[in-house]
CSV table of C-alpha atoms in Angstrom, one decimal:
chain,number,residue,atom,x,y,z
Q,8,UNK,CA,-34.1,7.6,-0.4
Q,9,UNK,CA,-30.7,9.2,-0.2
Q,10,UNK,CA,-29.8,11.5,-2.8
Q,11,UNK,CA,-26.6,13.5,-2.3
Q,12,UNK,CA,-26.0,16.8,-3.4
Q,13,UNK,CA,-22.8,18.4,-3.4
Q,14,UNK,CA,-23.1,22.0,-4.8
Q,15,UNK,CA,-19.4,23.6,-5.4
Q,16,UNK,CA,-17.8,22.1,-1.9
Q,17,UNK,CA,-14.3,23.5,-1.1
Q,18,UNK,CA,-12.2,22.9,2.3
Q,19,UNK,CA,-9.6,25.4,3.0
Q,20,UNK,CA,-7.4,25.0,5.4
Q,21,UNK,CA,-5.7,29.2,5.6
Q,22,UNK,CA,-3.8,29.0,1.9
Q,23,UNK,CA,-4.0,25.2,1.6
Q,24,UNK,CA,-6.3,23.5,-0.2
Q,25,UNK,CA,-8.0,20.2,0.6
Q,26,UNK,CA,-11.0,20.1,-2.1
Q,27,UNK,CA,-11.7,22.7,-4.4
Q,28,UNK,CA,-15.1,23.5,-5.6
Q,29,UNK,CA,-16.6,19.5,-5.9
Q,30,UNK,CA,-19.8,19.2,-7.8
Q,31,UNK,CA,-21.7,16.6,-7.8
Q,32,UNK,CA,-24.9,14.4,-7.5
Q,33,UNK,CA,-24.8,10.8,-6.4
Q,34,UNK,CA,-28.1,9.3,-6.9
Q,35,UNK,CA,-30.2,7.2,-4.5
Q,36,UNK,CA,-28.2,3.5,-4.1
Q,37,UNK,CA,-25.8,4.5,-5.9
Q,38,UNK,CA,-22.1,2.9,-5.7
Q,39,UNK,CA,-19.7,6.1,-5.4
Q,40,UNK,CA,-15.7,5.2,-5.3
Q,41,UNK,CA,-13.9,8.4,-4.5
Q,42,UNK,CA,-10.6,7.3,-6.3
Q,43,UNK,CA,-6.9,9.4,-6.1
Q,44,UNK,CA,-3.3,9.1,-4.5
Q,45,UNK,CA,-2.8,9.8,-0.3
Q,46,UNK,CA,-3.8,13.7,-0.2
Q,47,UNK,CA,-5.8,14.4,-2.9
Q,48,UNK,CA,-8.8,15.3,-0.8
Q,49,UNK,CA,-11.0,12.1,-1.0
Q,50,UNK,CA,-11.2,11.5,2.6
Q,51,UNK,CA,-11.6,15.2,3.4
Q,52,UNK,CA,-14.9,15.1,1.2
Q,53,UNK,CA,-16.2,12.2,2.8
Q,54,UNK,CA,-15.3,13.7,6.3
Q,55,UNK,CA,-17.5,17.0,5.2
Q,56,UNK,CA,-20.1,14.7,4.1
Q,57,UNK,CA,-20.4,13.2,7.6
Q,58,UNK,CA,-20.0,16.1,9.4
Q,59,UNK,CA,-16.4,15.3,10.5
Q,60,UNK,CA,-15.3,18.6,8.7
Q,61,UNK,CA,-16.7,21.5,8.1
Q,62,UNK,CA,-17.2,22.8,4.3
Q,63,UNK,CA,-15.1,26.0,3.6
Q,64,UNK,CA,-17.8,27.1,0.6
Q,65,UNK,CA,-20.4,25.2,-0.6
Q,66,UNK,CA,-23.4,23.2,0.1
Q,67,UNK,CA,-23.8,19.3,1.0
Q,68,UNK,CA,-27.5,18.3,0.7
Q,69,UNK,CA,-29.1,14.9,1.3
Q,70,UNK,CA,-32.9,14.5,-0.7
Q,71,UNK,CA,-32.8,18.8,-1.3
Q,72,UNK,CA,-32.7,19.2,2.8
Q,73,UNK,CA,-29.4,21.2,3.4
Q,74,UNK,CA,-27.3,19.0,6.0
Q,75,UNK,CA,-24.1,21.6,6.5
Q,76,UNK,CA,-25.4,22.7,10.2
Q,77,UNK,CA,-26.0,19.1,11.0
Q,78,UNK,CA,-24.2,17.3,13.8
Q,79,UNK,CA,-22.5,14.2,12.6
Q,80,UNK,CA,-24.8,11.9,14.5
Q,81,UNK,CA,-28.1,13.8,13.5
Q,82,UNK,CA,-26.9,13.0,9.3
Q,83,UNK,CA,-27.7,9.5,9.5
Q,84,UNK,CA,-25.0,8.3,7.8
Q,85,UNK,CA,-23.0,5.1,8.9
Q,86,UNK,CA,-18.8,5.1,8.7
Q,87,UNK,CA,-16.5,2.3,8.8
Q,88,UNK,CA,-12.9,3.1,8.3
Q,89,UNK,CA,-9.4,1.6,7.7
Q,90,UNK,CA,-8.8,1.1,11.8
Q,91,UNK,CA,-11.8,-1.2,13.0
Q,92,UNK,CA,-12.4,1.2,16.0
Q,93,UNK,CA,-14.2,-2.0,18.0
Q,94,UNK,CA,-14.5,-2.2,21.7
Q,95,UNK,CA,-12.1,-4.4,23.2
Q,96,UNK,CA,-13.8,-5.1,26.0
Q,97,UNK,CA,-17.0,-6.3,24.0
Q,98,UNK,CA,-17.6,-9.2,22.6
Q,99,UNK,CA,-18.6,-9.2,18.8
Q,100,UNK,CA,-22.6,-9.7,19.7
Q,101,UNK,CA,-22.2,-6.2,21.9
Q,102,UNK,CA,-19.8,-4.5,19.4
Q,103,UNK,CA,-22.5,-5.0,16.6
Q,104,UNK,CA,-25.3,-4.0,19.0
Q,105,UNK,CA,-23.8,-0.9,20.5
Q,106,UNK,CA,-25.1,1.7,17.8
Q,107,UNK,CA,-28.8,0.3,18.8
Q,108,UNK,CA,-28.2,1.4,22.3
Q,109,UNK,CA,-26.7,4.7,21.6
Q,110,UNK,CA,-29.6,5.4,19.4
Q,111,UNK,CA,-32.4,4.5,21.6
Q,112,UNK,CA,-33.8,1.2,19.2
Q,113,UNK,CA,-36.5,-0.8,21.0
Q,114,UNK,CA,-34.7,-3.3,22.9
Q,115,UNK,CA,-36.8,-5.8,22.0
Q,116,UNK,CA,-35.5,-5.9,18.3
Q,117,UNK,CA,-31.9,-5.8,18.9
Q,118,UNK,CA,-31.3,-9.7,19.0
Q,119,UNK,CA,-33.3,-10.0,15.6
Q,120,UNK,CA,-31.0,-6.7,14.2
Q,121,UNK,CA,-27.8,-7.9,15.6
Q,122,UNK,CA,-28.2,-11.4,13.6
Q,123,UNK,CA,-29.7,-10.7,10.5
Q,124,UNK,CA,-26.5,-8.2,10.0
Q,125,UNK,CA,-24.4,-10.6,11.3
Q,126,UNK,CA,-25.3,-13.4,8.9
Q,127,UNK,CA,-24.6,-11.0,5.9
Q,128,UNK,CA,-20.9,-10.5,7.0
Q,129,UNK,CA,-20.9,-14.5,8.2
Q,130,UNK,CA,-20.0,-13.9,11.7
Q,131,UNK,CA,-22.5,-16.0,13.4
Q,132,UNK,CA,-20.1,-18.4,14.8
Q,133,UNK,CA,-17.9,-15.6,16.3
Q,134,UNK,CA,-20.9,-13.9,18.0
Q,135,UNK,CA,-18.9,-14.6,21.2
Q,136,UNK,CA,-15.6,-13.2,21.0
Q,137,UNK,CA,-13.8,-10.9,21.7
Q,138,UNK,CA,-12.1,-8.4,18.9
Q,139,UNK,CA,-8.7,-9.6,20.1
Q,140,UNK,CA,-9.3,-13.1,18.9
Q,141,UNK,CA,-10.6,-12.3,15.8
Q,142,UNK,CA,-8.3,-11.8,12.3
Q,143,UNK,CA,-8.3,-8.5,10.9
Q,144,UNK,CA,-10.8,-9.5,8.2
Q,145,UNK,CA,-13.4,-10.8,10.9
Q,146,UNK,CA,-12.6,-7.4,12.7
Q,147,UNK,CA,-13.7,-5.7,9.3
Q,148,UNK,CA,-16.6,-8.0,8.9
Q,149,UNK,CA,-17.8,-6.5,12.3
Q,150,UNK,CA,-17.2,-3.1,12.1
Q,151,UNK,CA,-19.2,-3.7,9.1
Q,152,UNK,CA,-21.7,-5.2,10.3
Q,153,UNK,CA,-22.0,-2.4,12.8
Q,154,UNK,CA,-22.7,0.1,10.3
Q,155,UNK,CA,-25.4,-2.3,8.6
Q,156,UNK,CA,-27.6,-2.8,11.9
Q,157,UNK,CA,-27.7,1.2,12.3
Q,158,UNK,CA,-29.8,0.5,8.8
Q,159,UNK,CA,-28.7,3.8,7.9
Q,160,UNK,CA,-29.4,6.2,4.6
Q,161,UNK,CA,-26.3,6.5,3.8
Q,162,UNK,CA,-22.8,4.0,4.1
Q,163,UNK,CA,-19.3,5.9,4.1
Q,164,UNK,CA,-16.5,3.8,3.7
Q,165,UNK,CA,-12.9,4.8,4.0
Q,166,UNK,CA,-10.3,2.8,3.1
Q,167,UNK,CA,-11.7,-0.1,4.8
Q,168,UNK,CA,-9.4,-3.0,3.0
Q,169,UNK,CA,-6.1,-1.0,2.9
Q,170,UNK,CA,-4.9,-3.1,6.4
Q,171,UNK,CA,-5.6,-6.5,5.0
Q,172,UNK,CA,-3.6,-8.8,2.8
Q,173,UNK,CA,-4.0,-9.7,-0.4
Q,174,UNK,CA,-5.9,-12.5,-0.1
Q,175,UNK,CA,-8.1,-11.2,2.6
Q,176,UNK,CA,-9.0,-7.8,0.2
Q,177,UNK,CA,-10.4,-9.9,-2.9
Q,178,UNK,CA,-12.9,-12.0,-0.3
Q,179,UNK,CA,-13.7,-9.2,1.5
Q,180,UNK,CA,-14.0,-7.1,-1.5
Q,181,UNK,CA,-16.7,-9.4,-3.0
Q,182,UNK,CA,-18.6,-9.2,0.5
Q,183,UNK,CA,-19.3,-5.6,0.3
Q,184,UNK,CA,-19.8,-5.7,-3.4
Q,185,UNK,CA,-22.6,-8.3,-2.5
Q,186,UNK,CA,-23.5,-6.6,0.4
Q,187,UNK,CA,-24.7,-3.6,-1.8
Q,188,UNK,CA,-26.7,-5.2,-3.9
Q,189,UNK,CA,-28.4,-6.8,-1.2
Q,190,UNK,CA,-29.0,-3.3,1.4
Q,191,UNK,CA,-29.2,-1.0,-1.8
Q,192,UNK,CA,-28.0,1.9,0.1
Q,193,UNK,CA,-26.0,5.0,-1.0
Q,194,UNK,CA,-22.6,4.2,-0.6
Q,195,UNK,CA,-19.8,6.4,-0.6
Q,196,UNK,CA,-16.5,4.6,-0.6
Q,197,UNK,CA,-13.1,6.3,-0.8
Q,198,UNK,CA,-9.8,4.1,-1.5
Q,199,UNK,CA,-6.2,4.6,-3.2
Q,200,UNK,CA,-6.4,1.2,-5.3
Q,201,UNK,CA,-7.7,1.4,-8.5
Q,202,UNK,CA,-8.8,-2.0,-8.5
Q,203,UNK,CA,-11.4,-1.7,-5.2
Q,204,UNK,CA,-12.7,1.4,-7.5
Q,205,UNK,CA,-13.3,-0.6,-11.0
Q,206,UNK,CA,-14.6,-4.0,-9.4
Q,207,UNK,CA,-17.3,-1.9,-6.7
Q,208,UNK,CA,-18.4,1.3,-8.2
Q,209,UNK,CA,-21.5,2.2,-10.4
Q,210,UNK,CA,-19.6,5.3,-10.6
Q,211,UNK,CA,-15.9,6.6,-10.2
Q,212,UNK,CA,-14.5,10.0,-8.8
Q,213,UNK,CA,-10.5,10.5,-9.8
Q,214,UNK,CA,-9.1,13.7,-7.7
Q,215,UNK,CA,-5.5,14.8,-7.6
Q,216,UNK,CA,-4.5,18.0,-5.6
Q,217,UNK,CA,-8.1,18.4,-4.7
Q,218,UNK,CA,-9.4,18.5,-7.7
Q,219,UNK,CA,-12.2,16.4,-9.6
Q,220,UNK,CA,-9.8,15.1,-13.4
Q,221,UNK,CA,-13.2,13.3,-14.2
Q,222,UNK,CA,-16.4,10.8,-13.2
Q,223,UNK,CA,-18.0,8.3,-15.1
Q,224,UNK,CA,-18.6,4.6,-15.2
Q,225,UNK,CA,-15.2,2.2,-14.7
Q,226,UNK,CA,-15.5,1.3,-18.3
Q,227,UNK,CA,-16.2,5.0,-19.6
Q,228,UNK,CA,-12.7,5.9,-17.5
Q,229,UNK,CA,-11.2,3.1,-18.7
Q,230,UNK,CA,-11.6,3.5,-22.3
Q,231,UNK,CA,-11.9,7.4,-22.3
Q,232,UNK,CA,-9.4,9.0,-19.8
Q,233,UNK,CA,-10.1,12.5,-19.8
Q,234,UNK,CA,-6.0,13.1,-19.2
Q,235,UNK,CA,-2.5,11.8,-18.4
Q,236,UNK,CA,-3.2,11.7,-15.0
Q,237,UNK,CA,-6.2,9.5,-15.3
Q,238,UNK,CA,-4.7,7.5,-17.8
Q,239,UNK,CA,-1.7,6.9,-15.6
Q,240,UNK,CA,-3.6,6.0,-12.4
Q,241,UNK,CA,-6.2,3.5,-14.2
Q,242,UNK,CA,-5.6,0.1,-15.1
Q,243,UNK,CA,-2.7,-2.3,-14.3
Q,244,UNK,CA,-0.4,-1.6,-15.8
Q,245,UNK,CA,-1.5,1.8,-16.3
Q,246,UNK,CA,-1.4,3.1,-20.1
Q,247,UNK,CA,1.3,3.4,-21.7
Q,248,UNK,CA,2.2,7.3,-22.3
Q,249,UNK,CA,4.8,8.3,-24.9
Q,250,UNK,CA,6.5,11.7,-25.5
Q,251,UNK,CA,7.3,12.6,-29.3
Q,252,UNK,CA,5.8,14.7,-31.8
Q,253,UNK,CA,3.3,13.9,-34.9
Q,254,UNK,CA,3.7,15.5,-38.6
Q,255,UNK,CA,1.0,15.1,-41.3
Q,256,UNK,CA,-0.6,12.6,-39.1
Q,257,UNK,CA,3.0,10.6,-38.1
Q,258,UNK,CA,3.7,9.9,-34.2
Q,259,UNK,CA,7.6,9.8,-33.7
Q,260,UNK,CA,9.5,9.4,-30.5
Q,261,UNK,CA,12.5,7.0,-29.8
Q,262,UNK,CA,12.3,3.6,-31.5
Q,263,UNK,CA,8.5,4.5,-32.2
Q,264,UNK,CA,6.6,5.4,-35.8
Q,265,UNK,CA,2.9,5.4,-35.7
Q,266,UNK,CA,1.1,6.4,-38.9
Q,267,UNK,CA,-2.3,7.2,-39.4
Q,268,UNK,CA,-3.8,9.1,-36.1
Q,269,UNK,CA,-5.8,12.3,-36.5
Q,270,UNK,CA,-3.8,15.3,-34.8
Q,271,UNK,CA,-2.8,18.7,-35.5
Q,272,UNK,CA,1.2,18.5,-35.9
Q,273,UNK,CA,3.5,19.7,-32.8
Q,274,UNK,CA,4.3,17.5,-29.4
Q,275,UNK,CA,1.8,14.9,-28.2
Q,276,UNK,CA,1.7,12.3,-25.9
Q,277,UNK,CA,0.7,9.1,-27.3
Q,278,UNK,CA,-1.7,6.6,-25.3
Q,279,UNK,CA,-2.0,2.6,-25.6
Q,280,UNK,CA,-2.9,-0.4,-23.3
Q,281,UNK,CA,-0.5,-3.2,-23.1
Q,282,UNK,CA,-3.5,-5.1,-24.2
Q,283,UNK,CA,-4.4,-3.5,-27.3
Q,284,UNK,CA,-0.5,-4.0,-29.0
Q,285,UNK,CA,1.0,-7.4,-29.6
Q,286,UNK,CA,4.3,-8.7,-30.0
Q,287,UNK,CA,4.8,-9.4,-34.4
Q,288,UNK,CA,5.8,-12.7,-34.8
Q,289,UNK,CA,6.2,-12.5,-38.7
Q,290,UNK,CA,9.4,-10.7,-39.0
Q,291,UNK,CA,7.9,-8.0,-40.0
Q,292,UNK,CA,8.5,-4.3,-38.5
Q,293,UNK,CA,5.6,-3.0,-36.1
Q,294,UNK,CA,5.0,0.6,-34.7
Q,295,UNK,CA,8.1,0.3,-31.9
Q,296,UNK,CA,11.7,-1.6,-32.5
Q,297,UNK,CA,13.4,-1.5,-29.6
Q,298,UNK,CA,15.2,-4.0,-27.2
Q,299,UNK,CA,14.1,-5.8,-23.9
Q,300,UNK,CA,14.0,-4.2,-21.0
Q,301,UNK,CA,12.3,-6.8,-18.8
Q,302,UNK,CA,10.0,-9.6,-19.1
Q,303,UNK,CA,7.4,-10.5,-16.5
Q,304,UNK,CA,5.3,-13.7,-16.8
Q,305,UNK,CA,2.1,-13.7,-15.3
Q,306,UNK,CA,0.6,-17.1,-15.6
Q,307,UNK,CA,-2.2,-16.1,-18.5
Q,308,UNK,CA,0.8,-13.9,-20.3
Q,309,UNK,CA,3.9,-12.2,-20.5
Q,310,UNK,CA,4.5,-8.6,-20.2
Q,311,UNK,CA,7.5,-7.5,-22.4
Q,312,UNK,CA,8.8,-3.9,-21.5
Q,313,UNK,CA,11.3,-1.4,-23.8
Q,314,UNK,CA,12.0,1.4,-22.5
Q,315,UNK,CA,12.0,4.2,-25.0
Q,316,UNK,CA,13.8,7.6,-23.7
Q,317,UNK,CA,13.3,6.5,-20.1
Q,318,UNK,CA,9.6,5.7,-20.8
Q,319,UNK,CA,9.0,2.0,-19.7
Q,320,UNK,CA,6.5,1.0,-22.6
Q,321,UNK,CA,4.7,-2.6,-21.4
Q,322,UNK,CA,3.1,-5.1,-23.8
Q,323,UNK,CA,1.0,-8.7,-23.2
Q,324,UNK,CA,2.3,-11.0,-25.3
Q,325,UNK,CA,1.1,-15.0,-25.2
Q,326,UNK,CA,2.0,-16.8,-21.7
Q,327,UNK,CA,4.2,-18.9,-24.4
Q,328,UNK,CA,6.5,-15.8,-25.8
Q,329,UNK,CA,9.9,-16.4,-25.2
Q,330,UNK,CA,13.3,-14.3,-25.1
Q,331,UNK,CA,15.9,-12.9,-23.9
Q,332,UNK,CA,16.4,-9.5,-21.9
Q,333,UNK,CA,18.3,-7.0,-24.5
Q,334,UNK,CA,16.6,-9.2,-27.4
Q,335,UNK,CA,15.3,-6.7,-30.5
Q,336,UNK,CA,11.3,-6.8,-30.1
Q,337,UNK,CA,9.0,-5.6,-32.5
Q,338,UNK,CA,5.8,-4.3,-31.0
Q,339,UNK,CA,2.3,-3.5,-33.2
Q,340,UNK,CA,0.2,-1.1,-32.2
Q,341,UNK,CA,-3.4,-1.2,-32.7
Q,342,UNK,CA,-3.9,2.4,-34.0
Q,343,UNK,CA,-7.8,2.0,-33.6
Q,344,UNK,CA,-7.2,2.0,-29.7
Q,345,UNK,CA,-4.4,4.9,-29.2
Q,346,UNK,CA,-5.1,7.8,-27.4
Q,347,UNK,CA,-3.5,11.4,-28.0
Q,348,UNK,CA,-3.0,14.0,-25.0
Q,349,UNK,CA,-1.8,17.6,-25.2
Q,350,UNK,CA,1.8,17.4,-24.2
Q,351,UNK,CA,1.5,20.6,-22.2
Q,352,UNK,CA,-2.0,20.0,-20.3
Q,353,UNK,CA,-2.2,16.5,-20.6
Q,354,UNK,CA,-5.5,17.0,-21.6
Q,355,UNK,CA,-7.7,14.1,-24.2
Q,356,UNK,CA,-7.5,15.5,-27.9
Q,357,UNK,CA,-10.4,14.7,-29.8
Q,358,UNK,CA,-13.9,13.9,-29.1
């Protein structure tokens, strides 16, 4: 069991601040992504959870049992970060081991320890080398598998696919997806790509400046943002935000008329998904009328983009849609799936 608890958590560093009063309960095996841009405070709440840092306010508790005093090592919690930190002079078998000796385990059960968590990251053949002959995604798998022999309550990952390619992130990706499923342990997992936090978590954390903008399921922050900034930073492309102004239920802005949404009248910000528009084929006028700014195909589709008042707007069109940059598009929105945010706050209107 490893429930975690953190009651109004701020770190303060004189008049800077890191995290400001962080709330939350993550449950017993649960998937946590800690989602935002580089110095929003994600790591900095992981570090306080591991005892890296200490809280400025607040308490951290794991199953009710206040853990703030705790030394890092007396927490058991296991970290693997975005440098490997391996041994060079060990060979993978030691590297994996090494937390056994520190800790005191029985000798006699590291062999058996050492290879069952090395046949969950598939590094049985490499048992014998050394971290210098290994690719950067075998150096994950072992730091990896270093954290799962330690068996610990609690995983803490930080960033640990930002240093490898493309390629090498979606494989690995699907191995520590797997691999929670299979250890069911409380994972805390902080990364800057939005796709590591949709395809992993059971739950999402969005920060900016420090600050919790919402958490909920990858669908529920999907669908729902609670603001611009969430909207912005989730999906790919992100939503599509545009500026105007609405008037007895009218959205205008350059090249743009959307009738029927439910708003008071006065500036908005108007919210759609380049999936839920579509380019109108029948030569008929849609919502937005403006000309080509780019066109992107991407094997399945093609993204069309206007740009509308220096708004890039992006639409999926069928991988067959042809045209010509500077060519008159007409875009239709589906009005069912718009979203409306204050223009001030960039806060969700509605329920």
């Amino acid at each position: 069991m490893a429930e975690i608890q953190l009651r109004n958590i701020s770190k303060r560093w004189g008049s800077f601040v890191g995290v400001e009063n962080f709330d939350l309960t993550i449950a017993d095996k649960e998937f946590l992504v800690l989602l935002g841009p580089s110095g929003c405070g994600k790591t900095t709440t992981m570090r306080m959870i591991a005892g890296l840092e200490d809280a400025t306010e607040g308490d951290i508790l794991v199953d009710g049992t206040k853990v703030n005093d705790l030394e890092p090592k007396d927490r058991d919690v296991a970290m693997v970060f975005q440098s490997y930190a391996l041994y060079p002079n060990m060979n993978v078998y030691e590297n994996i081991r090494f937390p056994l000796k520190v800790r005191g385990i029985d000798p006699k059960t590291h062999d058996e320890k050492v290879r069952r968590a090395s046949a969950m990251v598939e590094l049985d053949d490499f048992l014998h080398r050394k971290p210098a002959e290994l690719s950067g995604g075998q150096r994950q798998r072992v730091a990896l598998a270093r954290a799962i022999v330690r068996e610990p309550n609690v995983f803490l990952m930080d960033e640990p696919l930002s240093n490898l390619d493309a390629k090498l992130r979606v494989s690995t990706r699907a191995q520590i997806k797997n691999l929670s499923h299979e250890l069911a342990v409380t994972t805390i997992y902080v990364t800057h790509d939005q796709i590591e936090a949709m395809t992993l978590a059971d739950r999402v954390v969005i920060m900016k400046q420090g600050v919790v903008q919402q958490v909920g399921t990858p669908v529920e922050i999907y669908d729902r943002p609670a603001n611009t900034f969430v909207a912005s930073f989730i999906g790919s492309p992100a939503m599509n935000l545009i500026e105007g102004s609405i008037e007895n239920g009218v959205f205008r802005a350059k090249y743009t008329e959307v009738h029927g949404l439910d708003a008071p009248d006065g500036p908005i910000t108007l919210g759609f998904r380049a999936e839920d528009a579509s380019v109108v084929h029948d030569g008929s006028k849609g919502e937005i009328n403006a000309p080509i700014y780019t066109l992107e195909l991407l094997g399945d589709s093609t993204m069309v983009s206007v740009r509308l008042a220096g708004q890039l707007v992006s639409v999926k069109a069928d991988k067959t849609f042809r045209a010509e940059i500077d060519d008159t598009v007409s875009l239709h929105i589906h009005t069912d799936h718009c979203h409306l945010f204050d223009a001030k706050t960039g806060a969700r209107l509605g329920e």
